[in-house]
Amino acid sequence: MRYLLGFVTCSLLVLGTLKAQTPKNSSATDIYHAIEKLNFLGTALFIAAHPDDENTRLIAYLANNVKARTAYLSLTRGDGGQNLIGPELRELLGVLRTQELLAARRVDGGEQFFSRANDFGYSKQPGETLEIWNKEAILGDVVRTIRKFKPDVIINRFDHRTPGTTHGHHTSSAMLSFEAFDLANDANAYPEQLKMTDTWQPKRLFFNTSWWFYGSQEKFKAADKTNLLHMDVGTYYPMLGKSNNEIASLASSQHLCQGFGRLSTRGSEDEYIELLKGDLPEDKSNIFDGIDTTWKRVDGGEPIGDILYKVQENFNFKDPTVHIPELLKAYNLLQGISDVHWKELKTEELSAIIFAISGLHLEAFTQTAYTNPGQEVEVNVKALNRSNIDIKLKSVFINDQKVAIDNEALKNNNLVTKKVDLNIPSATDYTSPYWLIEKGTLGTYKVSNTDLIGKPETPRAFYAKFLVNIYGTLIPITRPVVYKYAKPDKGEIYQPFEIVPEATASFADKVLIFADASSKKVPVTIKAHQDSISGTIALGYGKGWKLDTDTQPFSIAKKGDEQTVYFTLSPPSTENESSISPIIKVNGKEITKELVTIAYDHVPTQTVLLPSEAKVVRLNIQKAGENIGYIMGAGDEVPTSLEQIGYNVQLIDPSTITKESLNKYDAVVLGIRAYNVVDELKFKQRFILDYAKNGGTVIVQYNTASRWGAQFENIAPYDIEISRDRVTNENSEVNIIAKDHSLVHFPNEIDENDFNGWVQERGLYFPNKWSKEFTPILEMHDEGEEASKGSLLISSYGKGYYIYTGLSFFRELPVGVPGAYKLFSNMLSVGKEKVETKVKIKG
Ligand SMILES: [Zn+2]
């Protein structure tokens, strides 16, 4: 790196579940731990594909036992996963999982990086992954991270040699790392990056293996381990009062939206890593063996090391301030070295240690969570020296605005408070995750500002820059301007301070289904982010659609309050897919974004600006039956979707199911993974099957085989075996094999076109064996694989019907895929053609 940040932006590592915005207090042991890390000049990078792929045991071990600077490069932000704690999916889930990774790193002591790769969904082969990701771009991101972070050792979570045995993203992460290891040092590779950083050659590349990759513990025991390093990562840290495994478990437990909250493990634990590139260390328990990790590796570092090793050796836990003169000497020597990388890094660490020893508390906070460009906001600046050290505050700037402080002496325990009215320039960018600002592709986020690539989050817009004079040495430090407040039921809370538009608008439903020609009232909710705001709102809409009025006025008195206006939207006469989007006009500005807030206790609150949009779909859909009972499984939006096409859907509490209670329904649907997550069903399954036998229709959506459990061997009235078969390509060809079955004719005619426009996948966990009573309806397969007929199975049972389907209706219905609606309507209507009360639905 040829540029200097100039100001320290980060503080001491402290173990514990701190939010990023909360000021850190460091005990003497924390400070000692930081000095140990200051004196270890080795760097390790762990590489995998998703949030939660990382081995927190190994990261915690490297960061806390070896004391190495350690980071995790997660190629994706986990946008494609599921969310067990809230409604965020896709990009918003990626924002949440990014913060969960940062929370995990605050616990295990690592740092966090990302590439521009989007977690677009499951892929079986790395070839498919790399095509969708744009291999050149993502490989470049890995190269860039290596060049900037300058790791001595790289550890892959996955094996680059075994494509097809795990998620394509996993193998791809290892393949890209394998290639990038050499490319990072090749000046001809990605030369544009060399304006901002230098080439770099890591010394060793490893694969973090385990017995699992060998098939069994026995096979692993017998395997040749010449190239394997072995570490016991169960080590206990008396200074921290925790074992490495406890730290690792706590870090993993930050992945709450993945349901990773777990018990701590304790005791000895073996970790193996296999050498892929570089020389084999002599000491096979030390990945840095033979690599100089002392101050001697830095030109001019030796005299700095002489001072700092002594401080470490003689550390005074009762009164660490005695070390300040020596630390300042080292600080001044450090400013004279020419190696910018180490100078910047170690200056940051050393400054943080000096400030921690002084008990120096510096902060700048607002009393509002957000404001708009062009506004003024009051910022409180507080400075406190909690030691006898001679400290003066030379100056404080918030961005370029000077705070009225001039060489003010900070006397022991005397709080200095200043207030400043900060002007927010009208050109200030709105706060939002940088990778979501431009429209990317399915596989890659678009980031025009290449400086940001790799960073976990958007740098804050406003920083307080403190210039501190300690015994004549000037040390700069920055703190983000934060929002601080107290909640009676939670205590003191620090939150990011955000810049948002004056007003934003959103639709309650992201997809509106028009089942026939009737018009619908569309509510649009405007939220004010400024007091006493008024303007107009219009709706953009597509050809063939009609609105009752072009624009409507709005007026909102208080910031944070909302107003809902209604437009009446009429669909075209024939089937059609389009979108609508609100346009707010206020103060001469046009705003088309919606503001989403992601707030949880375990991560800092996030605000995300997204294009505000709703999909509108005109269908021509028929249905039979009215009343649907829905037993929710792991959570899906299918009930809302069915209501959109006119069904009356009731959620059924499984504990209330009795012999007769289901009889009032025309069909009973089980939500995704119901048998995996709803224990109560094992007692109620007989009633559900009896309901079918007596003339009802039971539809079971996908469950996973792994947690099937013996108690559910009667999940269906006849034998059925769930496999791991899935069809991940959402465009793969679908053949209707039961051409005469009423399921593809009544009340809607289904043909191959109804499988156009599906998203993410066809389906998952298809049965691969079933009893002869079942009729398979469809056939489909991914490229190069055998056809699966298990995606949609139906059997009659007594007077009724039983349907098992692994088709991903839970993904298709919420995004308004017409064919998926028609097929689902047919499933609900099965057997009802005999009934005279066939009704055409109303919108
Ligand atoms: Zn993964």
Coordinates of C-alpha atoms in Angstrom, one line a residue, residues 17-25 361-367 380 382 386 415 482-496 600-601 603-605:
T17 CA -20.2 -9.8 22.4
L18 CA -19.7 -6.1 21.9
K19 CA -21.5 -4.2 19.2
A20 CA -19.2 -2.4 16.8
Q21 CA -20.4 1.0 17.8
T22 CA -20.0 0.5 21.6
P23 CA -16.8 2.0 23.0
K24 CA -14.5 -0.7 24.3
N25 CA -13.1 -0.8 27.8
H361 CA -12.4 7.8 26.5
L362 CA -13.1 9.7 23.3
E363 CA -16.5 9.7 21.7
A364 CA -18.7 11.8 19.4
F365 CA -22.4 11.1 19.3
T366 CA -25.7 12.5 18.1
Q367 CA -29.1 12.2 19.8
N380 CA -21.7 15.8 21.4
K382 CA -16.6 13.9 25.0
R386 CA -8.5 8.4 33.4
L415 CA -14.7 15.1 31.6
V482 CA -22.7 7.4 16.5
Y483 CA -26.2 7.7 17.8
K484 CA -26.3 7.1 21.5
Y485 CA -29.5 6.7 23.6
A486 CA -31.0 4.7 26.4
K487 CA -33.9 2.3 26.4
P488 CA -35.6 1.7 29.8
D489 CA -35.8 -2.0 29.1
K490 CA -32.4 -2.4 27.5
G491 CA -30.0 0.3 28.9
E492 CA -27.4 2.3 26.9
I493 CA -27.5 1.6 23.2
Y494 CA -25.0 2.7 20.5
Q495 CA -26.2 2.6 17.0
P496 CA -24.8 3.8 13.6
Y600 CA -31.7 -7.2 16.1
D601 CA -30.1 -7.3 19.5
V603 CA -25.9 -6.8 15.5
P604 CA -25.9 -3.1 14.9
T605 CA -29.0 -1.7 13.3

